[in-house]
Tab-separated table of C-alpha atoms in Angstrom:
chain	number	residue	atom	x	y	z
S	1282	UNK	CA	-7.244	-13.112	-31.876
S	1283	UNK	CA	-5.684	-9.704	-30.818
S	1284	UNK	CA	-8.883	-9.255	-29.082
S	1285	UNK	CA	-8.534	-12.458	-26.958
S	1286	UNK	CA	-5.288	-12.114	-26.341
S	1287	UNK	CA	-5.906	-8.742	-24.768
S	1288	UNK	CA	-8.503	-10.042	-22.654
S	1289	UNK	CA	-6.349	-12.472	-21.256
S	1290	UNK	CA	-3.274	-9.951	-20.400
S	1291	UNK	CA	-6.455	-7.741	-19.002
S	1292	UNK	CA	-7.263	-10.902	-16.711
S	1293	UNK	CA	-3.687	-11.596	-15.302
S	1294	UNK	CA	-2.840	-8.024	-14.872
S	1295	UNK	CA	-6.036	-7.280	-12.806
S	1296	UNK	CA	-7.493	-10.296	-11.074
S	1297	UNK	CA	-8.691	-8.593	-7.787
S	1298	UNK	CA	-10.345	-5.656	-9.330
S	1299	UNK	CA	-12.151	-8.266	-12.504
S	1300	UNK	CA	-13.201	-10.759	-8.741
S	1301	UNK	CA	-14.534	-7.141	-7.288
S	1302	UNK	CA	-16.451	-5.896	-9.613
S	1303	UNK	CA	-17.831	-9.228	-10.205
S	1304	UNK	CA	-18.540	-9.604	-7.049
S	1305	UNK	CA	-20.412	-6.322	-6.957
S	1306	UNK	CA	-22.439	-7.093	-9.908
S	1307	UNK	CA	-23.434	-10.807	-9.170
S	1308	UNK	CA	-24.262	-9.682	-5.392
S	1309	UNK	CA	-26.411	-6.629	-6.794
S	1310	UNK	CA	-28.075	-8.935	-9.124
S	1311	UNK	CA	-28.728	-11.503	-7.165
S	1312	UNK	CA	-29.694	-9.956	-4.059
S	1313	UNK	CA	-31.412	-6.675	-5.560
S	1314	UNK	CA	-31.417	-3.950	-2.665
S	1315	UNK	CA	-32.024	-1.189	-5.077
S	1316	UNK	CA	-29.904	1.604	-6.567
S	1317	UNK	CA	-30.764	3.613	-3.510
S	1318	UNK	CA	-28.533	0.808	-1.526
S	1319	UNK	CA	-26.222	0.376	-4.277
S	1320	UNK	CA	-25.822	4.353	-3.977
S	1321	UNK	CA	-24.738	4.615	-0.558
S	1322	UNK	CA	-22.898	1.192	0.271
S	1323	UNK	CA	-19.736	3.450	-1.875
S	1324	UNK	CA	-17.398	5.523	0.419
S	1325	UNK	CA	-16.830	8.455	-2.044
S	1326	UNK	CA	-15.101	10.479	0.370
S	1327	UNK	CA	-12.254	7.362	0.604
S	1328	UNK	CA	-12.250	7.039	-3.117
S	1329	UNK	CA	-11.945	10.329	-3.865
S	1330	UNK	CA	-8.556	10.836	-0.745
S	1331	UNK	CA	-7.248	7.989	-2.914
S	1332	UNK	CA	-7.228	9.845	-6.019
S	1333	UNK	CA	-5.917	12.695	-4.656
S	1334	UNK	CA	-3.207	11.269	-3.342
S	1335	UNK	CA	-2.180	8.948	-6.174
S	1336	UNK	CA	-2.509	11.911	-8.946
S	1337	UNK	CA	-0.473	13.925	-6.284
S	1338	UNK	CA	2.493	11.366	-5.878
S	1339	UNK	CA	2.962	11.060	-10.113
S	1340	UNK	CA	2.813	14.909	-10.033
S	1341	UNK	CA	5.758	15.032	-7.378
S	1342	UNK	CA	7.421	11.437	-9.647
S	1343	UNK	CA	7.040	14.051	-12.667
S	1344	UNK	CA	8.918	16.749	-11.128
S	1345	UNK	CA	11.885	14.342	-9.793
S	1346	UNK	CA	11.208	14.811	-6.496
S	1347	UNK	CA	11.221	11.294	-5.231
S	1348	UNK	CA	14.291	10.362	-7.620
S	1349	UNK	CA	16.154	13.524	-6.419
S	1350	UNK	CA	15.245	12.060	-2.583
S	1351	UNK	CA	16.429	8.692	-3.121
S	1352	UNK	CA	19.592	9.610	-5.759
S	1353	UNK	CA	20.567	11.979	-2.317
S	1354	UNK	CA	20.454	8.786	0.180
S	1355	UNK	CA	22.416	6.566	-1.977
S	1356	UNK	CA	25.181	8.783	-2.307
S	1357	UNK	CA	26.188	8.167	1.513
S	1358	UNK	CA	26.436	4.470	0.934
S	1359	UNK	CA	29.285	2.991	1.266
S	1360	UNK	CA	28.773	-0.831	1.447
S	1361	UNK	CA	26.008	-3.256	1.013
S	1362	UNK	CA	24.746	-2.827	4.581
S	1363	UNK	CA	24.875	0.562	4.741
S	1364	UNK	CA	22.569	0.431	1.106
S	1365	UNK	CA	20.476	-1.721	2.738
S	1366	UNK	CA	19.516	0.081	5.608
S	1367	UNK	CA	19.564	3.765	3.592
S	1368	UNK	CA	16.819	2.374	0.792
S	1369	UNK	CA	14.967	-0.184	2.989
S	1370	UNK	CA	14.342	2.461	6.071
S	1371	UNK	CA	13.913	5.135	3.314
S	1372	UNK	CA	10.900	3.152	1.724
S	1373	UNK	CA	9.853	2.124	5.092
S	1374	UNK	CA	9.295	6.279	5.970
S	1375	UNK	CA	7.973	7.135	2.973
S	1376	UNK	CA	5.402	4.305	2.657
S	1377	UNK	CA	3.684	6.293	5.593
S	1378	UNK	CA	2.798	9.243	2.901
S	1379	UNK	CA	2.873	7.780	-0.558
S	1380	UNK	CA	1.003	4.632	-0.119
S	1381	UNK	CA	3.250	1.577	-0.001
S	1382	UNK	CA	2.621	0.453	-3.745
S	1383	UNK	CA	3.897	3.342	-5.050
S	1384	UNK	CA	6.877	3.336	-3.037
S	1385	UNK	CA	7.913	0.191	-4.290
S	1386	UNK	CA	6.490	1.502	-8.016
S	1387	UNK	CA	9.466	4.313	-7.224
S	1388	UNK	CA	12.171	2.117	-5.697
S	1389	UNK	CA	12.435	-1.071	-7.133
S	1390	UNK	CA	13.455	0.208	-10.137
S	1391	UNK	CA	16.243	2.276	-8.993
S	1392	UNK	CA	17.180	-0.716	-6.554
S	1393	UNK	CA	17.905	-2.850	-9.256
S	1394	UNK	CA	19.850	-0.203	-11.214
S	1395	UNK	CA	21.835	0.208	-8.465
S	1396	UNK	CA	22.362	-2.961	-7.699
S	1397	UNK	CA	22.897	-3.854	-11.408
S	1398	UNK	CA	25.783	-1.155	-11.186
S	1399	UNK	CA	27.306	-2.591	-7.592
S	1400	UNK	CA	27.131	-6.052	-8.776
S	1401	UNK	CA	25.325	-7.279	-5.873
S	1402	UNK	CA	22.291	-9.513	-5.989
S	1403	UNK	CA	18.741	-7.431	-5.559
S	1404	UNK	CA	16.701	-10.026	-4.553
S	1405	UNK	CA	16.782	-9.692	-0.600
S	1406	UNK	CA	17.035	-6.238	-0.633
S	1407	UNK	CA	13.709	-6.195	-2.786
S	1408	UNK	CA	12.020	-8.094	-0.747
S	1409	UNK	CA	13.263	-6.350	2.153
S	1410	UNK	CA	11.938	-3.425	0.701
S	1411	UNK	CA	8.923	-4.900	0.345
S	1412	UNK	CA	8.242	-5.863	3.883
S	1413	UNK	CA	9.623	-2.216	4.957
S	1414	UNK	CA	6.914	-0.641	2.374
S	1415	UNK	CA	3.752	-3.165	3.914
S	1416	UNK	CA	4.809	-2.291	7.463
S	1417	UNK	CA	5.717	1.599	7.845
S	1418	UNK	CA	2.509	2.052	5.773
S	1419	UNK	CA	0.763	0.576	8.814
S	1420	UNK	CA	1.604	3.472	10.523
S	1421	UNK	CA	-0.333	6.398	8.833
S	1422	UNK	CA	-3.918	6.811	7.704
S	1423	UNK	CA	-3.045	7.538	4.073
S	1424	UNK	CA	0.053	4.713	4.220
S	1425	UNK	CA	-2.213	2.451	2.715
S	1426	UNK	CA	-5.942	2.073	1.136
S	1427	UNK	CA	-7.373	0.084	3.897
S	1428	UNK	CA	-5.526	2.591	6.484
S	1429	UNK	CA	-7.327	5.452	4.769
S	1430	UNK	CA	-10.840	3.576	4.706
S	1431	UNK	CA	-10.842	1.999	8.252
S	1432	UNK	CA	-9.786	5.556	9.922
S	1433	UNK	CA	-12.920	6.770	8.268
S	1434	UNK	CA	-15.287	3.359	8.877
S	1435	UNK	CA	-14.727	3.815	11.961
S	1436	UNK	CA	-14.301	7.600	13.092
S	1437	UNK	CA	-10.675	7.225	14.953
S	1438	UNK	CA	-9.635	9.906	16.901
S	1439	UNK	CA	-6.146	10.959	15.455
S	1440	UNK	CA	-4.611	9.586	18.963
S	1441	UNK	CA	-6.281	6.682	19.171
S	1442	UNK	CA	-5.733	5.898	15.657
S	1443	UNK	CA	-1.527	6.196	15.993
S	1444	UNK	CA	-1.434	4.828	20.136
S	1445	UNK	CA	-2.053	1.424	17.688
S	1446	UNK	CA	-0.713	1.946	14.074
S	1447	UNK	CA	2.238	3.174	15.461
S	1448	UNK	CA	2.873	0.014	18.224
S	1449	UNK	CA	3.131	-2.179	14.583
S	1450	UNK	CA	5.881	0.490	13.362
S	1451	UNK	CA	8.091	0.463	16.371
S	1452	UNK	CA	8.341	-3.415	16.905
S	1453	UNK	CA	8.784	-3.557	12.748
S	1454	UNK	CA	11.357	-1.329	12.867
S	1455	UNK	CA	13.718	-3.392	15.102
S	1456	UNK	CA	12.411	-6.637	13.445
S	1457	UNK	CA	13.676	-5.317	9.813
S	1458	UNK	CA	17.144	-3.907	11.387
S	1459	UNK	CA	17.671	-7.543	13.364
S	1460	UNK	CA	17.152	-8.878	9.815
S	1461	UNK	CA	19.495	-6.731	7.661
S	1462	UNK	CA	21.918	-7.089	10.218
S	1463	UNK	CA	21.747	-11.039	10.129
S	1464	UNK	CA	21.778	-10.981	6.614
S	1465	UNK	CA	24.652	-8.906	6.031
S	1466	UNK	CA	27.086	-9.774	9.175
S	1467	UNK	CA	29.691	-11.941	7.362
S	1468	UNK	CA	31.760	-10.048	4.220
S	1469	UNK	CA	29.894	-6.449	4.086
S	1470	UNK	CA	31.084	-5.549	0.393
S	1471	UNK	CA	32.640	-2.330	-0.133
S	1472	UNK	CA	30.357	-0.355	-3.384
S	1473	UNK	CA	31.197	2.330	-5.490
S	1474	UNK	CA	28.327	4.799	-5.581
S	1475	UNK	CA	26.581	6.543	-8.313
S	1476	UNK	CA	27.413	10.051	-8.983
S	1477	UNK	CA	25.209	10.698	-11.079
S	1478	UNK	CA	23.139	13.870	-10.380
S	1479	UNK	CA	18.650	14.254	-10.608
S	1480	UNK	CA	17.680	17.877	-10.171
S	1481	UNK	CA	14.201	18.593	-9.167
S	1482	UNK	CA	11.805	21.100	-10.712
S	1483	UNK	CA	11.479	23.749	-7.901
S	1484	UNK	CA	8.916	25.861	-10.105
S	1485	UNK	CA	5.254	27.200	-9.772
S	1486	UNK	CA	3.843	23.566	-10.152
S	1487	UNK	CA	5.628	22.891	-7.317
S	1488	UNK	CA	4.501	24.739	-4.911
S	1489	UNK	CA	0.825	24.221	-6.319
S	1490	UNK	CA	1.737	20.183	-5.659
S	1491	UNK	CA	2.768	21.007	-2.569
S	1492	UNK	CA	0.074	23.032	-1.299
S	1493	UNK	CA	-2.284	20.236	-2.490
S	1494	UNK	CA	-0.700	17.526	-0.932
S	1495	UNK	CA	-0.911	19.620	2.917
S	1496	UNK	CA	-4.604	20.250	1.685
S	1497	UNK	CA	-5.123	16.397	1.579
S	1498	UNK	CA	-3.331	15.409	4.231
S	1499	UNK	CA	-5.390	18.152	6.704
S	1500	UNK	CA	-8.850	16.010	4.475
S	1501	UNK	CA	-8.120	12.850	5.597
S	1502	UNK	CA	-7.880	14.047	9.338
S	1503	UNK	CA	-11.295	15.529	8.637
S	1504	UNK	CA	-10.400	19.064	9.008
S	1505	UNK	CA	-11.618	20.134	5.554
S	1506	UNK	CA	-14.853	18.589	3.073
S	1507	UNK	CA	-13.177	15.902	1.060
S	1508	UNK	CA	-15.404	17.529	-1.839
S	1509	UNK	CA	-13.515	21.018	-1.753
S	1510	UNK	CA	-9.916	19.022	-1.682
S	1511	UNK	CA	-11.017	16.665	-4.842
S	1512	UNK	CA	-12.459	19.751	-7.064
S	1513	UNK	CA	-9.352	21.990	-5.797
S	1514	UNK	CA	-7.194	18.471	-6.886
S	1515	UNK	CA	-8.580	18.354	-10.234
S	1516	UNK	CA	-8.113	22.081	-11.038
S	1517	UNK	CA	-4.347	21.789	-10.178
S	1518	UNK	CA	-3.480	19.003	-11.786
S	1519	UNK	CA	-6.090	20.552	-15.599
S	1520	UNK	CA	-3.348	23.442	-15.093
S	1521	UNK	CA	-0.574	22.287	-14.701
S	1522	UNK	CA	-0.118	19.258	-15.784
S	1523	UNK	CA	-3.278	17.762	-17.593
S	1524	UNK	CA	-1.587	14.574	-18.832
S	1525	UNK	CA	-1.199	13.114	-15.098
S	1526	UNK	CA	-4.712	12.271	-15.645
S	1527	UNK	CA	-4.323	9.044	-17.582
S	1528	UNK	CA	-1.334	7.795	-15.654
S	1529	UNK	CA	-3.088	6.870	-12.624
S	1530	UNK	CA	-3.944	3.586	-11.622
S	1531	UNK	CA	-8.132	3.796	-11.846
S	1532	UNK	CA	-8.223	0.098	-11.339
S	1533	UNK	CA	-7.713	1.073	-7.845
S	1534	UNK	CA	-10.896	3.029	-7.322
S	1535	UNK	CA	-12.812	0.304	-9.224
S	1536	UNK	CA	-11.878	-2.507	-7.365
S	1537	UNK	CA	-12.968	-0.673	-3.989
S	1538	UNK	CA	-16.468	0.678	-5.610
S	1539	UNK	CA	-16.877	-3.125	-6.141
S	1540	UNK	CA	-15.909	-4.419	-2.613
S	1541	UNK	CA	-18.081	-1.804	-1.554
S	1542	UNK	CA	-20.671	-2.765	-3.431
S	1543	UNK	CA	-20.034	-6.263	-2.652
S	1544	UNK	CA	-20.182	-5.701	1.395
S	1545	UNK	CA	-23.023	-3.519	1.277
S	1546	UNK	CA	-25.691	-5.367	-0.613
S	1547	UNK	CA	-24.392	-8.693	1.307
S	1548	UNK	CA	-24.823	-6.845	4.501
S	1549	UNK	CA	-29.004	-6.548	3.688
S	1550	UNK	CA	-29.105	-10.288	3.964
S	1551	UNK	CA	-29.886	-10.747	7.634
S	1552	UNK	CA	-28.851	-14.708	7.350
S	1553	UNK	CA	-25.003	-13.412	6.240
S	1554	UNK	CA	-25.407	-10.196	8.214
S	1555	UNK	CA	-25.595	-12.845	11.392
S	1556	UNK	CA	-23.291	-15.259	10.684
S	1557	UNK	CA	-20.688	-12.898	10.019
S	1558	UNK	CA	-21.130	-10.774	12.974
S	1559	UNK	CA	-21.396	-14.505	15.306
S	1560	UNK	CA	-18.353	-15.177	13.918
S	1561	UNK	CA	-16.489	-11.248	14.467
S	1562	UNK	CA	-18.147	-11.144	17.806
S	1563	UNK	CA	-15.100	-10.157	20.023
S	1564	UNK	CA	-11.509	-8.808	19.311
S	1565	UNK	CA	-9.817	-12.060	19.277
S	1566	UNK	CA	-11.741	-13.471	16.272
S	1567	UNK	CA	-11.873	-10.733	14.860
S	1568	UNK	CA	-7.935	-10.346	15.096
S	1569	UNK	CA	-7.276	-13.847	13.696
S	1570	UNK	CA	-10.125	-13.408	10.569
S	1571	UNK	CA	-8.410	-10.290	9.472
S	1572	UNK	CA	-5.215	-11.787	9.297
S	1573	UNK	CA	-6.505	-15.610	7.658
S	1574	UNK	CA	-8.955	-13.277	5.080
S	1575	UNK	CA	-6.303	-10.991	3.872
S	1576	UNK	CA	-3.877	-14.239	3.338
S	1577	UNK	CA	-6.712	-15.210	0.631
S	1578	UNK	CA	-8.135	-11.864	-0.850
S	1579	UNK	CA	-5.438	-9.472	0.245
S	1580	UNK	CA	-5.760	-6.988	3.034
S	1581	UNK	CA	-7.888	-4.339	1.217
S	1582	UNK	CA	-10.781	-6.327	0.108
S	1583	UNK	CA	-10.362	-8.132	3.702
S	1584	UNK	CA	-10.781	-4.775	5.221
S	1585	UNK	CA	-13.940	-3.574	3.145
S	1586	UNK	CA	-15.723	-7.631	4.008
S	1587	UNK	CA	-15.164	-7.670	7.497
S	1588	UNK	CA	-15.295	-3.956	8.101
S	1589	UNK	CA	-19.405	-4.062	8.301
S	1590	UNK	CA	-19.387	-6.615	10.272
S	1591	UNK	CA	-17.740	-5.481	13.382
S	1592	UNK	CA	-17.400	-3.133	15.932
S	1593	UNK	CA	-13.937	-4.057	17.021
S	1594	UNK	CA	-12.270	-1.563	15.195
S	1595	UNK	CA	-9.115	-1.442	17.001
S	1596	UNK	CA	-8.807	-5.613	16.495
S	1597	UNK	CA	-9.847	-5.172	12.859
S	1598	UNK	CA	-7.165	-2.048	12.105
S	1599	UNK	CA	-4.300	-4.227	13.656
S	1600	UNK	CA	-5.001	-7.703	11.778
S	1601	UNK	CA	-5.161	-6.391	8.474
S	1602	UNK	CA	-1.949	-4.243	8.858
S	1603	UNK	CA	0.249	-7.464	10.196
S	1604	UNK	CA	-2.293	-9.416	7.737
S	1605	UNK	CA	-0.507	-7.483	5.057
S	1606	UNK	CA	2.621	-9.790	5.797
S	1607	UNK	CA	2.670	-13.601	4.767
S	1608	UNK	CA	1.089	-15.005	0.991
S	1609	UNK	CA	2.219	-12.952	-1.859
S	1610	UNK	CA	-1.360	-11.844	-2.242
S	1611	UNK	CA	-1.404	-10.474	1.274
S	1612	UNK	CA	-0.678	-7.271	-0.106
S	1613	UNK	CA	-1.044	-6.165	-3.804
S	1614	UNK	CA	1.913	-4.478	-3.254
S	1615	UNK	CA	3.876	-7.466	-3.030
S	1616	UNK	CA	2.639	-8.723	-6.020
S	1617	UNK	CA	4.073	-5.547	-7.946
S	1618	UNK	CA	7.326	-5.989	-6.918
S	1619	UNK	CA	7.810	-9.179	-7.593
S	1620	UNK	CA	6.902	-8.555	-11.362
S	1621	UNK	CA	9.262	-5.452	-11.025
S	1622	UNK	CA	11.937	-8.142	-10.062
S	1623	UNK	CA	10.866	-11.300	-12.315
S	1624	UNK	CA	10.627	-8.895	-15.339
S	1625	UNK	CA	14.831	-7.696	-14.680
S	1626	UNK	CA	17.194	-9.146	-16.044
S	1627	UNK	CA	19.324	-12.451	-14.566
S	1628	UNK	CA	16.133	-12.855	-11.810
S	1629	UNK	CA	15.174	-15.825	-10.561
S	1630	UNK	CA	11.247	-15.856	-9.459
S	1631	UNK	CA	11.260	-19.653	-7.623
S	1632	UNK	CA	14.125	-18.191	-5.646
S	1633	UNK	CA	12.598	-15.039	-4.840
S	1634	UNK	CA	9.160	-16.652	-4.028
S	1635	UNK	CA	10.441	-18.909	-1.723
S	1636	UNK	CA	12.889	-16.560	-0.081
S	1637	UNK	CA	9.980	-13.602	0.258
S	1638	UNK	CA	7.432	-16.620	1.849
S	1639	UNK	CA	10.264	-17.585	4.236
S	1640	UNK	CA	10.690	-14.257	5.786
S	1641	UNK	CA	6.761	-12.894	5.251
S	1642	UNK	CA	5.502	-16.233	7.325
S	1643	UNK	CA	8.429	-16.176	9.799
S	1644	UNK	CA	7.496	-12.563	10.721
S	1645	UNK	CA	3.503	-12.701	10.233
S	1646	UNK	CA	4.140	-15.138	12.878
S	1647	UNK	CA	6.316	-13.224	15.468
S	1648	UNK	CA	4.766	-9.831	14.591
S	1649	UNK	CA	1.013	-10.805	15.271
S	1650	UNK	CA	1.797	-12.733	18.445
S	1651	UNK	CA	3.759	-9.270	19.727
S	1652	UNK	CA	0.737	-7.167	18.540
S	1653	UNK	CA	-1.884	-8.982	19.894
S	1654	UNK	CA	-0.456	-9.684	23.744
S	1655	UNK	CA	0.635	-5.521	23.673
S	1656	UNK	CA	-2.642	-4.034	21.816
């Protein structure tokens, strides 16, 4: 019974990496390329940047770093709108380094605390969180896991890569301070901060994190072998703190092995291969199927499908960024923080859901018009 029951919480805790790696297996079986196919349809060198980074950003949570950061923002808050615009522009910037799921891993918690505390109600400012995390990811190769995978897919140039990234950043920027300020132009409540005080670890570790983290960032602009960052990564993190190991999210890395699994052996069927590539054949459909697939499978997966089958990789980059926006599965990191939010206390999930599908839709809608008549 235990058994079953842990099956099941498996199931509803990790539905798109159980669909991927089924996906993987049934195509593999099915289709049978061979291990040599199997072999190379995986992009190591993205799986490996993404456990870099993630191990790096719970090495940096474990010295208080990003607590310390955000415990020093709220302390210049003074009313509701001001605490909106400090924590929704602050995960908005630091989306663009720490990948936007754990950005809202790191703030939602300490948004409803603070809320809790202020006695204000955390459920737009979560989900306006939420929109700033899926949009200033856009902007940066390592913002985000398809980010990180199409800059490589597709060999940007560093300027080429942030003339478009960055056009979705600019115009989100005003869209998200238009909407805070409509939101909070009639009785802007006056809130008492907390004084409470986070000290970071400034010690060797540190500076070992830090050094690590410049290391990866100068990998995933290709200036240094992805292999020498990821064995350098693992011997920091066995010294100083070997522990860090089992607190990353693995699932991750799974799910994309499977999706690129998945696309790879698919992509020997000449049948699919052509239909596929009939149907991604110039930027505009290519535009609108990254944005309709990621509404159904989430922008990752959508990014790994449709990624073989085009060579609009401009079209492909932009659609799955705004395609982030919209259904709750858009984005997996939408779906973690609205359990953050349903699991606190005095939430209300229908409300949430509707409100969050209200403003995703209404600017999915505004932002991909914008994006597509400027690209």
């Amino acid at each position: 019974m235990n058994m079953k029951l842990n099956i099941l919480k498996f199931l509803k805790k990790e539905p798109v990496l159980i669909i991927a790696l089924l996906l993987g297996l049934i195509s593999a079986c099915v289709i049978r390329p061979g291990l040599n196919v199997i072999y190379s349809s995986i992009d190591y060198r993205t799986i490996s940047l993404l456990f870099c980074l993630m191990i790096l950003v719970k090495a940096f949570q474990d010295l208080n770093l990003l607590d310390w950061m955000a415990n020093s923002l709220l302390k210049i808050c003074k009313n509701d709108r001001t605490l909106y615009f400090v924590l929704v522009f602050f995960v908005f910037f630091i989306s663009m380094f720490v990948t936007n799921d754990v950005a809202l891993l790191t703030f939602v918690p300490i948004t409803l605390l603070v809320c809790s505390r202020a006695n204000l109600n955390a459920c737009n400012l979560i989900i306006f969180e939420t929109l700033a995390a899926n949009l200033g990811s856009c902007v940066t190769p390592m913002g985000n896991p398809q980010n990180l995978f199409l800059f490589s897919h597709y060999k940007f140039g560093v300027g080429d890569f942030f003339a478009n990234t960055l056009k979705i950043g600019i115009i989100s920027a005003f869209l998200l301070i238009g909407v805070i300020y409509t939101v909070t132009r009639k009785n802007v409540k006056q809130i008492e901060n907390d004084n409470n005080s986070v000290n970071v670890r400034l010690n060797w570790k540190f500076v070992l994190y830090l050094l690590d983290f410049i290391l990866t960032l100068f990998t995933v602009f290709h200036l240094v072998d992805y292999k020498i960052t990821l064995i350098i990564t693992i011997a920091v993190i066995a010294v100083c703190n070997f522990k860090l190991f089992v607190k990353i999210d693995y699932s991750l890395l799974f799910t994309f092995a499977g999706f690129f699994i998945f696309t790879g052996t698919i992509s020997t069927v000449e049948s699919f291969s052509n239909f596929l590539k009939s149907v991604l054949d110039n930027p505009l459909k290519t535009y609108i199927a990254g944005i309709l697939t990621s509404q159904i499978i989430s922008n990752v997966p959508a990014s790994l499908l449709l990624s073989g089958f085009t060579s609009n990789g401009k079209e492909l980059l932009l659609s799955v960024n705004v395609g982030g926006l919209g259904t709750l599965i858009a984005s997996m990191a939408s779906v973690i923080s609205f359990k953050l939010y349903n699991n606190s206390e005095n939430s209300n999930g229908k409300t949430y859901f509707l409100k969050f599908t209200g403003y995703n839709f209404s600017l999915l809608i505004i932002l991909a018009l914008i994006i597509w008549f400027i690209r």
